[in-house]
Short mmCIF file of C-alpha atoms and ligand atoms in Angstrom, two decimals:
data_model
loop_
_atom_site.label_atom_id
_atom_site.label_comp_id
_atom_site.label_asym_id
_atom_site.label_seq_id
_atom_site.Cartn_x
_atom_site.Cartn_y
_atom_site.Cartn_z
CA MET T 1 -16.78 155.87 186.11
CA ALA T 2 -13.83 156.23 187.97
CA PRO T 3 -12.32 159.52 188.14
CA ALA T 4 -9.28 160.22 187.17
CA SER T 5 -8.02 160.31 190.44
CA ARG T 6 -8.39 157.10 190.83
CA PRO T 7 -4.76 156.29 190.37
CA ALA T 8 -4.07 152.80 187.36
CA ALA T 9 -4.32 149.58 189.42
CA PRO T 10 0.48 149.28 190.06
CA ARG T 11 2.20 146.95 189.11
CA PRO T 12 4.48 145.15 191.21
CA ALA T 13 7.93 145.02 190.83
CA ALA T 14 9.22 141.65 189.29
CA GLY T 15 9.79 139.12 192.15
CA ALA T 16 7.36 141.86 194.42
CA ALA T 17 6.13 138.97 196.14
CA LYS T 18 8.82 138.88 198.03
CA ILE T 19 7.59 141.89 200.39
CA SER T 20 9.98 143.53 203.20
CA THR T 21 9.21 143.15 206.12
CA VAL T 22 8.92 145.12 209.30
CA SER T 23 9.69 142.76 212.39
CA SER T 24 8.76 144.01 216.57
CA LYS T 25 7.10 142.33 218.89
CA LYS T 26 5.09 145.59 219.87
CA ASN T 27 4.21 144.23 215.72
CA ARG T 28 3.64 140.61 216.07
CA LYS T 29 1.46 141.14 219.08
CA ALA T 30 -0.76 143.17 217.54
CA THR T 31 -1.30 141.57 214.53
CA ARG T 32 -1.91 137.84 215.16
CA ASP T 33 -3.75 139.45 219.04
CA LYS T 34 -5.74 142.71 218.48
CA LEU T 35 -7.26 141.16 215.13
CA TRP T 36 -9.59 138.66 216.83
CA GLY T 37 -7.60 137.28 219.09
CA GLY T 38 -9.28 138.04 221.87
CA ALA T 39 -11.72 134.16 222.34
CA PHE T 40 -8.15 133.02 221.95
CA ASP T 41 -6.21 130.86 223.82
CA LYS T 42 -3.39 129.09 221.63
CA LYS T 43 -1.45 130.55 218.69
CA THR T 44 -2.15 129.33 215.45
CA HIS T 45 -0.34 127.88 214.05
CA ALA T 46 3.40 128.49 212.62
CA GLY T 47 1.90 126.02 209.38
CA ALA T 48 -1.79 126.64 209.45
CA TRP T 49 -0.79 129.83 209.52
CA ALA T 50 1.98 130.34 206.95
CA PHE T 51 -0.73 128.06 205.19
CA GLY T 52 -3.40 131.69 205.19
CA GLU T 53 -1.50 134.80 205.16
CA SER T 54 -2.30 136.20 201.81
CA LEU T 55 0.07 139.62 202.05
CA ALA T 56 1.88 138.59 199.65
CA SER T 57 -0.09 138.03 197.22
CA ASP T 58 -2.29 141.75 197.81
CA GLU T 59 0.96 143.52 197.79
CA PRO T 60 -1.21 145.17 194.44
CA LEU T 61 -4.17 146.17 196.94
CA THR T 62 -1.57 147.99 198.75
CA VAL T 63 -2.60 151.13 198.09
CA TYR T 64 -6.32 150.85 197.59
CA GLU T 65 -5.79 149.63 201.58
CA ILE T 66 -5.04 154.02 202.29
CA PHE T 67 -6.82 155.32 199.84
CA ALA T 68 -10.03 153.30 201.31
CA CYS T 69 -8.94 153.09 205.64
CA GLU T 70 -8.65 157.27 204.77
CA ALA T 71 -12.04 157.53 203.49
CA HIS T 72 -13.57 155.71 206.23
CA VAL T 73 -12.06 157.99 208.80
CA LYS T 74 -13.24 160.60 207.46
CA MET T 75 -17.08 159.08 207.23
CA LEU T 76 -16.39 158.50 210.81
CA ALA T 77 -15.07 161.34 212.12
CA LYS T 78 -17.69 163.69 209.90
CA GLN T 79 -20.21 161.30 211.13
CA GLY T 80 -19.00 161.98 215.03
CA ILE T 81 -17.40 158.40 215.87
CA ILE T 82 -14.31 158.60 216.21
CA SER T 83 -12.97 162.28 217.13
CA SER T 84 -11.46 165.16 215.29
CA GLY T 85 -8.37 164.62 217.04
CA GLU T 86 -8.28 160.82 215.67
CA SER T 87 -9.05 161.01 212.78
CA LYS T 88 -6.22 163.71 211.58
CA ARG T 89 -3.65 162.34 213.60
CA LEU T 90 -5.12 158.44 211.59
CA LEU T 91 -4.67 160.54 208.10
CA ASN T 92 -1.34 162.00 209.06
CA ALA T 93 -0.85 158.24 209.92
CA LEU T 94 -1.52 156.50 206.55
CA GLU T 95 -0.51 160.46 204.66
CA LYS T 96 2.68 159.34 205.51
CA MET T 97 2.68 155.43 204.12
CA TRP T 98 1.94 156.96 200.77
CA PRO T 99 5.70 156.91 199.18
CA ASP T 100 6.28 153.61 199.59
CA ALA T 101 2.94 152.12 199.36
CA TYR T 102 2.91 153.52 195.41
CA SER T 103 6.74 152.51 195.24
CA GLY T 104 6.23 148.92 196.11
CA LYS T 105 8.07 149.42 199.09
CA LEU T 106 6.69 149.88 202.11
CA ALA T 107 7.92 146.60 204.74
CA MET T 108 4.95 145.64 206.23
CA PRO T 109 4.58 143.84 209.61
CA GLU T 110 6.03 140.88 209.76
CA GLY T 111 3.34 137.90 210.43
CA ALA T 112 0.62 139.96 209.53
CA GLU T 113 -2.28 138.43 207.71
CA ASP T 114 -3.58 139.82 205.22
CA ILE T 115 -2.50 144.13 203.42
CA HIS T 116 -5.80 145.47 205.91
CA ALA T 117 -3.86 143.48 209.30
CA ALA T 118 -0.71 144.94 208.37
CA ILE T 119 -1.99 148.19 207.75
CA GLU T 120 -4.13 148.44 210.28
CA THR T 121 -1.12 147.15 212.81
CA LEU T 122 1.65 150.26 211.21
CA LEU T 123 -0.72 152.49 211.93
CA LEU T 124 -0.44 152.09 216.00
CA GLU T 125 2.78 152.48 215.50
CA THR T 126 2.85 156.19 213.95
CA ALA T 127 -0.52 157.12 214.77
CA GLY T 128 -1.24 155.09 217.79
CA GLU T 129 -4.52 154.85 220.19
CA ALA T 130 -6.28 156.37 217.72
CA ALA T 131 -5.65 153.33 215.70
CA TRP T 132 -8.07 150.90 217.70
CA LYS T 133 -10.09 152.61 216.38
CA LEU T 134 -9.77 152.07 212.29
CA HIS T 135 -11.76 148.92 212.65
CA THR T 136 -15.94 150.53 214.31
CA ALA T 137 -17.94 150.17 212.05
CA ARG T 138 -15.85 148.09 209.25
CA SER T 139 -14.53 144.31 208.55
CA ARG T 140 -12.41 142.60 206.66
CA ASN T 141 -14.77 141.57 204.35
CA ASP T 142 -15.89 145.26 202.78
CA LEU T 143 -12.45 145.95 202.90
CA VAL T 144 -11.30 143.70 200.62
CA ALA T 145 -14.14 144.44 198.70
CA THR T 146 -13.58 146.64 197.79
CA THR T 147 -10.01 146.85 197.49
CA THR T 148 -9.96 143.70 194.93
CA ARG T 149 -13.04 146.05 192.55
CA MET T 150 -10.50 149.51 192.88
CA TRP T 151 -7.76 147.26 191.72
CA LEU T 152 -10.01 146.44 188.80
CA VAL T 153 -11.16 149.44 188.61
CA GLY T 154 -8.23 150.62 187.44
CA SER T 155 -6.75 148.18 186.79
CA CYS T 156 -9.09 147.99 183.32
CA CYS T 157 -8.19 151.83 182.14
CA ASN T 158 -4.50 150.50 181.92
CA LEU T 159 -5.88 147.16 179.81
CA ILE T 160 -8.50 149.48 177.21
CA ALA T 161 -5.52 151.85 176.80
CA GLN T 162 -3.56 148.79 175.30
CA VAL T 163 -6.66 147.26 173.14
CA GLN T 164 -7.09 150.38 172.25
CA LEU T 165 -3.33 151.06 170.93
CA PHE T 166 -2.68 147.65 169.36
CA GLN T 167 -6.21 148.78 167.20
CA GLU T 168 -4.23 151.29 165.88
CA GLU T 169 -1.62 149.28 165.00
CA LEU T 170 -3.73 146.73 162.84
CA LEU T 171 -5.61 149.84 161.24
CA ASN T 172 -2.52 151.62 160.38
CA LEU T 173 -1.55 147.59 159.12
CA SER T 174 -4.50 147.72 157.15
CA GLU T 175 -4.64 150.76 155.04
CA GLN T 176 -0.86 150.24 154.15
CA HIS T 177 -1.36 146.74 153.30
CA GLN T 178 -5.81 147.55 151.24
CA GLY T 179 -4.66 146.13 148.39
CA ALA T 180 -2.10 143.27 149.60
CA LEU T 181 -3.14 139.39 148.69
CA MET T 182 -3.33 136.90 150.03
CA PRO T 183 -5.64 133.16 150.10
CA GLY T 184 -8.34 133.15 153.00
CA TYR T 185 -9.07 130.08 154.41
CA THR T 186 -11.68 127.84 156.24
CA HIS T 187 -10.39 124.35 158.08
CA GLN T 188 -7.22 125.39 156.96
CA GLN T 189 -8.16 125.26 153.20
CA PRO T 190 -7.38 128.88 151.15
CA ALA T 191 -11.27 129.43 150.01
CA GLN T 192 -11.92 132.16 148.69
CA PRO T 193 -8.71 135.41 147.49
CA ILE T 194 -9.03 137.63 150.03
CA THR T 195 -6.74 140.95 151.41
CA LEU T 196 -4.52 140.83 153.89
CA GLY T 197 -5.54 144.57 155.45
CA TYR T 198 -9.14 142.72 155.26
CA TYR T 199 -7.48 139.89 157.49
CA LEU T 200 -6.07 142.31 160.13
CA LEU T 201 -9.65 143.83 160.14
CA ALA T 202 -11.47 141.20 161.24
CA TYR T 203 -9.30 141.40 164.43
CA PHE T 204 -9.66 145.16 164.64
CA TRP T 205 -13.20 144.66 165.48
CA MET T 206 -12.01 141.63 168.16
CA LEU T 207 -9.89 143.93 170.63
CA GLN T 208 -13.80 146.14 170.02
CA ARG T 209 -15.76 143.94 171.64
CA ASP T 210 -12.97 142.41 174.08
CA GLY T 211 -12.57 146.68 175.33
CA TRP T 212 -16.33 146.54 175.52
CA ARG T 213 -16.52 143.98 177.67
CA PHE T 214 -13.40 145.23 180.01
CA GLU T 215 -15.51 148.15 179.95
CA ARG T 216 -18.93 146.50 181.44
CA VAL T 217 -15.96 144.90 183.16
CA GLN T 218 -15.12 148.59 185.10
CA GLU T 219 -18.66 149.00 185.16
CA MET T 220 -20.42 146.58 187.78
CA ALA T 221 -16.83 146.73 189.08
CA ASP T 222 -17.61 150.16 190.10
CA LEU T 223 -20.11 150.05 194.16
CA SER T 224 -19.17 150.72 197.20
CA PRO T 225 -19.97 147.71 199.47
CA LEU T 226 -17.78 149.64 202.57
CA GLY T 227 -19.28 149.94 205.13
CA SER T 228 -21.46 146.77 204.16
CA ALA T 229 -18.75 145.14 207.50
CA ALA T 230 -19.29 141.44 208.36
CA LEU T 231 -22.41 140.85 206.14
CA ALA T 232 -25.64 142.42 207.86
CA GLY T 233 -24.39 146.49 208.17
CA THR T 234 -23.78 148.56 211.41
CA ALA T 235 -25.33 149.88 213.82
CA PHE T 236 -23.23 152.62 214.05
CA PRO T 237 -24.28 155.94 211.81
CA ILE T 238 -22.12 155.78 208.64
CA ASP T 239 -22.10 156.91 205.79
CA ARG T 240 -21.59 154.51 203.15
CA GLU T 241 -22.68 157.11 200.67
CA SER T 242 -19.71 158.90 201.49
CA THR T 243 -17.80 156.96 201.24
CA ALA T 244 -18.57 155.40 197.28
CA ALA T 245 -18.51 159.15 196.88
CA GLU T 246 -14.80 159.13 198.38
CA LEU T 247 -13.18 156.69 196.53
CA GLY T 248 -14.75 157.32 193.30
CA PHE T 249 -17.78 154.82 193.18
CA LYS T 250 -20.16 155.34 191.15
CA ALA T 251 -23.17 154.23 194.23
CA PRO T 252 -22.92 152.17 197.32
CA ILE T 253 -24.08 147.71 197.40
CA PRO T 254 -27.56 148.51 197.95
CA ASN T 255 -27.53 145.27 200.06
CA ALA T 256 -24.72 144.70 202.70
CA LEU T 257 -24.61 140.75 202.51
CA ASP T 258 -24.87 140.75 198.51
CA ALA T 259 -21.55 143.38 199.04
CA VAL T 260 -19.57 141.05 200.48
CA SER T 261 -20.65 137.93 199.22
CA ASP T 262 -20.88 139.55 195.33
CA ARG T 263 -17.69 138.74 193.45
CA ASP T 264 -19.12 138.83 189.94
CA PHE T 265 -16.58 142.00 189.07
CA VAL T 266 -14.28 138.80 188.86
CA GLY T 267 -15.57 136.62 187.49
CA ASP T 268 -16.00 139.19 184.72
CA ALA T 269 -13.08 140.43 184.63
CA LEU T 270 -11.88 136.71 184.07
CA HIS T 271 -14.08 136.53 181.45
CA ALA T 272 -13.16 139.53 179.25
CA CYS T 273 -9.21 137.83 179.85
CA ALA T 274 -10.21 134.52 178.83
CA MET T 275 -11.88 135.93 175.51
CA LEU T 276 -9.04 138.86 174.72
CA MET T 277 -6.40 136.15 175.15
CA GLN T 278 -8.15 133.50 173.05
CA HIS T 279 -8.33 136.23 170.08
CA LEU T 280 -4.70 136.75 170.67
CA SER T 281 -3.91 133.74 170.27
CA ARG T 282 -5.73 132.73 167.07
CA LEU T 283 -3.38 135.84 165.85
CA CYS T 284 -0.56 133.93 167.11
CA ASN T 285 -1.59 130.94 166.03
CA ASP T 286 -1.78 132.74 162.76
CA ILE T 287 1.72 134.13 162.96
CA ILE T 288 3.37 131.07 164.23
CA LEU T 289 1.83 128.85 160.89
CA TRP T 290 2.80 131.80 158.12
CA SER T 291 6.78 131.80 159.43
CA THR T 292 7.38 128.65 158.77
CA ALA T 293 9.47 127.90 155.43
CA GLU T 294 6.25 126.33 153.75
CA TYR T 295 4.20 129.15 154.07
CA GLY T 296 6.85 132.14 154.18
CA PHE T 297 4.08 134.47 154.46
CA VAL T 298 5.48 136.58 156.95
CA THR T 299 8.84 137.28 158.93
CA LEU T 300 9.83 137.82 162.55
CA ASP T 301 11.14 140.39 162.55
CA ASP T 302 14.67 139.95 165.58
CA GLY T 303 13.95 141.80 168.32
CA TYR T 304 10.60 139.73 168.16
CA SER T 305 12.09 135.83 167.38
CA THR T 306 14.59 133.45 168.94
CA GLY T 307 16.88 131.23 168.05
CA SER T 308 18.18 127.18 169.17
CA SER T 309 20.61 126.32 171.38
CA ILE T 310 21.69 123.88 169.02
CA MET T 311 20.51 124.37 165.29
CA PRO T 312 22.39 127.95 164.39
CA GLN T 313 19.31 128.40 161.40
CA LYS T 314 16.82 128.31 163.71
CA ARG T 315 14.17 131.33 163.14
CA ASN T 316 11.63 131.14 166.08
CA PRO T 317 8.18 132.48 166.66
CA ASP T 318 8.27 131.93 171.10
CA PHE T 319 6.86 134.85 171.87
CA ALA T 320 3.26 134.28 169.65
CA GLU T 321 3.95 130.75 171.12
CA LEU T 322 4.43 132.39 174.91
CA ILE T 323 1.62 133.65 173.96
CA ARG T 324 -0.63 130.82 172.57
CA GLY T 325 0.38 128.66 175.84
CA ARG T 326 -0.86 131.36 178.37
CA THR T 327 -3.87 131.23 176.96
CA GLY T 328 -4.40 128.96 178.03
CA ARG T 329 -3.31 129.56 182.21
CA VAL T 330 -6.43 132.12 181.22
CA ILE T 331 -8.34 130.38 180.72
CA GLY T 332 -7.77 128.00 183.63
CA HIS T 333 -8.07 131.06 186.45
CA TRP T 334 -11.70 132.20 184.22
CA VAL T 335 -11.74 128.26 185.24
CA ALA T 336 -10.45 128.59 189.09
CA TYR T 337 -12.30 131.58 189.90
CA GLN T 338 -15.74 129.27 189.04
CA THR T 339 -15.91 126.39 190.14
CA MET T 340 -13.98 128.11 193.74
CA MET T 341 -17.73 130.28 194.04
CA LYS T 342 -19.82 127.32 192.59
CA GLY T 343 -21.99 126.48 195.86
CA LEU T 344 -20.37 128.97 198.30
CA PRO T 345 -22.92 129.93 201.04
CA LEU T 346 -24.32 133.32 201.25
CA GLY T 347 -22.17 135.17 202.92
CA TYR T 348 -18.27 135.40 203.40
CA ASN T 349 -16.44 132.45 202.94
CA ARG T 350 -12.29 131.93 202.91
CA ASP T 351 -12.45 130.48 199.47
CA MET T 352 -12.50 133.37 198.36
CA GLN T 353 -9.12 135.30 198.56
CA GLU T 354 -8.17 132.18 196.14
CA ASP T 355 -9.90 135.09 193.92
CA LYS T 356 -7.49 137.85 193.53
CA PRO T 357 -3.60 135.78 192.70
CA PRO T 358 -5.81 134.74 189.06
CA LEU T 359 -7.35 137.77 188.50
CA PHE T 360 -4.40 139.70 188.69
CA ASP T 361 -1.87 137.33 186.80
CA ALA T 362 -4.45 137.07 184.26
CA MET T 363 -5.28 141.22 183.67
CA TRP T 364 -1.33 141.29 183.55
CA LEU T 365 -1.12 138.91 181.65
CA CYS T 366 -3.80 140.75 178.90
CA GLU T 367 -1.83 143.90 179.02
CA GLU T 368 1.66 142.35 178.08
CA SER T 369 0.19 139.77 175.73
CA LEU T 370 -1.35 143.37 173.77
CA MET T 371 2.09 145.06 174.56
CA ILE T 372 4.62 142.20 172.63
CA CYS T 373 1.62 141.60 169.69
CA SER T 374 1.66 145.02 169.46
CA GLY T 375 5.22 145.25 169.13
CA MET T 376 5.98 141.40 166.64
CA LEU T 377 3.69 142.16 164.20
CA ARG T 378 4.43 146.46 164.01
CA THR T 379 7.80 144.48 163.30
CA LEU T 380 7.79 142.11 160.77
CA LYS T 381 7.77 142.17 157.00
CA PHE T 382 4.78 140.18 155.52
CA ASN T 383 6.28 138.97 152.09
CA THR T 384 3.48 139.55 150.00
CA GLU T 385 4.75 138.91 147.28
CA ARG T 386 4.21 134.87 148.25
CA MET T 387 1.27 135.68 150.18
CA ARG T 388 -0.08 136.63 146.26
CA GLU T 389 1.20 133.77 144.62
CA MET T 390 -0.64 131.39 147.04
CA ALA T 391 -4.48 133.86 146.66
CA GLY T 392 -4.79 131.62 143.28
CA ALA T 393 -4.09 127.87 144.87
CA LYS T 394 -6.50 125.47 145.17
CA PHE T 395 -8.95 126.68 142.67
CA SER T 396 -9.31 130.16 145.76
CA THR T 397 -11.56 131.78 142.59
CA ALA T 398 -13.97 129.59 142.35
CA THR T 399 -16.86 130.87 143.23
CA SER T 400 -17.20 133.81 141.51
CA LEU T 401 -17.35 131.22 138.30
CA ALA T 402 -20.14 130.03 139.94
CA ASP T 403 -21.57 133.24 140.51
CA ALA T 404 -20.73 134.44 137.06
CA LEU T 405 -22.87 131.75 136.24
CA ALA T 406 -25.69 132.09 138.46
CA MET T 407 -25.68 136.28 137.93
CA LYS T 408 -26.47 134.47 134.61
CA GLY T 409 -29.22 133.26 134.86
CA MET T 410 -28.34 129.35 135.97
CA PRO T 411 -29.45 128.17 138.79
CA PHE T 412 -26.46 128.32 141.90
CA ARG T 413 -26.93 125.09 143.12
CA LYS T 414 -26.76 123.60 138.96
CA ALA T 415 -22.99 126.72 138.56
CA HIS T 416 -21.86 125.10 141.76
CA GLU T 417 -21.75 122.04 139.35
CA VAL T 418 -20.34 122.87 136.56
CA VAL T 419 -17.40 124.51 138.60
CA GLY T 420 -16.63 121.58 140.03
CA ASN T 421 -17.02 119.66 137.10
CA LEU T 422 -14.26 121.98 135.76
CA VAL T 423 -12.01 121.93 138.96
CA LYS T 424 -12.45 118.34 139.12
CA LYS T 425 -11.34 117.74 135.10
CA CYS T 426 -7.90 120.49 135.61
CA ILE T 427 -6.24 119.15 138.62
CA LYS T 428 -6.86 115.79 135.85
CA LYS T 429 -5.03 117.37 134.04
CA GLY T 430 -2.56 118.87 136.38
CA TRP T 431 -3.57 122.84 134.96
CA THR T 432 -4.43 125.47 137.00
CA PHE T 433 -7.15 127.77 136.51
CA GLU T 434 -4.31 130.58 134.36
CA ASP T 435 -3.51 127.58 132.33
CA LEU T 436 -7.40 127.93 131.28
CA THR T 437 -7.72 129.04 127.51
CA PRO T 438 -10.88 129.74 126.29
CA GLU T 439 -10.65 127.08 123.50
CA ARG T 440 -9.46 125.11 126.66
CA LEU T 441 -12.59 125.83 128.10
CA ARG T 442 -15.51 125.20 125.94
CA LYS T 443 -12.74 121.38 125.45
CA LEU T 444 -13.51 120.09 128.92
CA VAL T 445 -16.66 122.03 130.03
CA PRO T 446 -18.69 123.43 127.23
CA GLU T 447 -22.34 125.29 129.91
CA ILE T 448 -19.66 128.30 131.12
CA PRO T 449 -18.52 130.95 128.37
CA ALA T 450 -15.50 132.06 127.63
CA GLU T 451 -15.75 135.82 128.53
CA LEU T 452 -16.47 133.93 131.85
CA LEU T 453 -12.69 133.76 132.37
CA LYS T 454 -12.08 137.47 133.20
CA VAL T 455 -13.01 136.77 136.29
CA LEU T 456 -10.57 133.72 137.73
CA ASP T 457 -8.44 136.63 137.85
CA LEU T 458 -7.23 137.25 141.20
CA GLU T 459 -7.72 140.58 141.24
CA GLU T 460 -10.86 139.83 140.24
CA THR T 461 -12.29 138.76 142.25
CA VAL T 462 -11.73 140.53 145.05
CA ARG T 463 -12.58 143.34 143.26
CA SER T 464 -16.00 141.64 143.03
CA ARG T 465 -16.81 141.06 146.96
CA GLU T 466 -18.33 144.47 148.00
CA SER T 467 -20.51 143.75 149.47
CA PHE T 468 -21.72 145.48 152.92
CA GLY T 469 -18.52 143.86 154.43
CA GLY T 470 -16.78 142.22 152.07
CA THR T 471 -12.92 142.22 150.54
CA GLY T 472 -13.80 144.58 147.99
CA PRO T 473 -12.48 147.44 147.59
CA ARG T 474 -14.82 149.94 148.42
CA ALA T 475 -16.31 147.70 151.04
CA MET T 476 -13.00 147.74 152.38
CA ALA T 477 -12.39 151.32 152.96
CA ARG T 478 -16.49 151.67 154.33
CA GLN T 479 -14.87 149.78 156.73
CA LEU T 480 -11.91 151.29 157.80
CA ARG T 481 -13.23 154.39 157.99
CA ARG T 482 -16.10 153.18 159.99
CA ALA T 483 -13.07 152.14 162.65
CA ARG T 484 -10.86 154.75 162.06
CA THR T 485 -13.62 156.35 163.04
CA LEU T 486 -14.83 154.47 166.32
CA LEU T 487 -11.17 154.44 167.72
CA ARG T 488 -11.22 158.00 167.50
CA GLN T 489 -14.50 157.91 170.00
CA PRO T 490 -13.38 157.83 173.84
CA GLY T 491 -14.56 154.19 175.00
CA PHE T 492 -16.36 151.76 173.50
CA LYS T 493 -20.03 152.15 173.33
CA ARG T 494 -20.16 149.88 170.04
CA ILE T 495 -19.47 147.28 169.22
CA VAL T 496 -19.82 148.25 165.24
N1 LIG G 1 -7.58 137.82 203.19
C1 LIG G 1 -9.17 138.01 202.98
C2 LIG G 1 -9.49 137.42 201.75
O1 LIG G 1 -8.94 137.73 200.99
C3 LIG G 1 -9.15 138.68 203.99
C4 LIG G 1 -10.82 138.57 204.41
C5 LIG G 1 -10.25 137.75 205.22
N2 LIG G 1 -11.95 137.84 206.40
C6 LIG G 1 -12.03 137.04 207.35
N3 LIG G 1 -13.49 137.52 207.51
N4 LIG G 1 -11.48 135.80 207.57
O2 LIG G 1 -10.18 137.27 200.83
#
């Protein structure tokens, strides 16, 4: 796992894609000609250059690029590959970049192809000739994989913290609403009564799995490609262990070719993002439904609803809808990544540059969605009266009666049929279970003993479901305790 000293991934300020640039003849020459221009007679077509540059979208990698440069320079000096004077000049220059880099204000040289070229060019201005040695025994192929991994490890820390905060919210609400009855649904039809606390706990466990997934993503990303060079390693006597340790990685990746080709960690992250968003989207969909006049289960807080420009009475669940909508975007990112990677020949391919914007976007969206969802849940009002009123709708306690008959010895299949018959007759008469008296029951379905009428009671039905993981109060209390214990433990070692 990354050490605590590694900074969490900083977020670029809004509109950071338009990063500031400095321009000078010296810079431009250094950038375009220096990195790979030796064998070329002509400059790249300006349009093609603009099409291929990734500097704008590389911005989140800036601080990690500086980290990686520092680690590489220290290692080169330690191994006697550059002199200690050169190392000092480079490290001083790199250190000076920190404040601006960290606040997202580092002015980039105009025309730099990507963040690797940009930092090297800036160093040329500030560290002079020593900067020409920076790229010894490394390549942009191992660099980009290194910095993307570092960004992801840091970002997972942020995201995991948000997952835990959201779980905390769910757990608090669940405790508050342990006894509040509501309909539980299958096929969007009232199926059996449950409690609101029980419903909310279901989301706690979904989030537990999400947290677990992001920890695994972090573990996958936590290996160092640095020093793999382009694909085959290098003839310089480098020390990959030391750069890996310096950057807080667990170990160097054993195979240099795999190290520059592997983007599994991006795919794992995007998959974890898609799953998390799918969970939030389902929750948001319920909130959207529950806030309708037809359901009336929740009233969204003013802070988390919007009005209509034409209909003055409207109160819309826009933020829940946006989370549901943006889930499509995140799933799209995952599909885009898989489609981009499939069929790539082993080794670095420029296609792989396309992995980062979706990765950044998906991770940020997850973080923001968790924050919004958490605030929305914390502030909305659950109309528990209305929920209770609907908890018994559509004969939702029928299973309890069938169970009671089966407990008295009637085979369950037969009990199912008998209760089904009762429901049919009630519908014909326009009755609910609440309208049933012992006499009415005897007349309608004589096989059902009148004393079983009590199991049709809503509270009774919920109280009776005490099996492990059930909605009954004791089973719920056990589940709440378990969830609390897990939340108090650091990390997501377990999913239950
Ligand atoms: N901008 C590139 C990327 O994101 C960096 C690596 C470039 N490597 C190369 N051989 N062109 O993938």
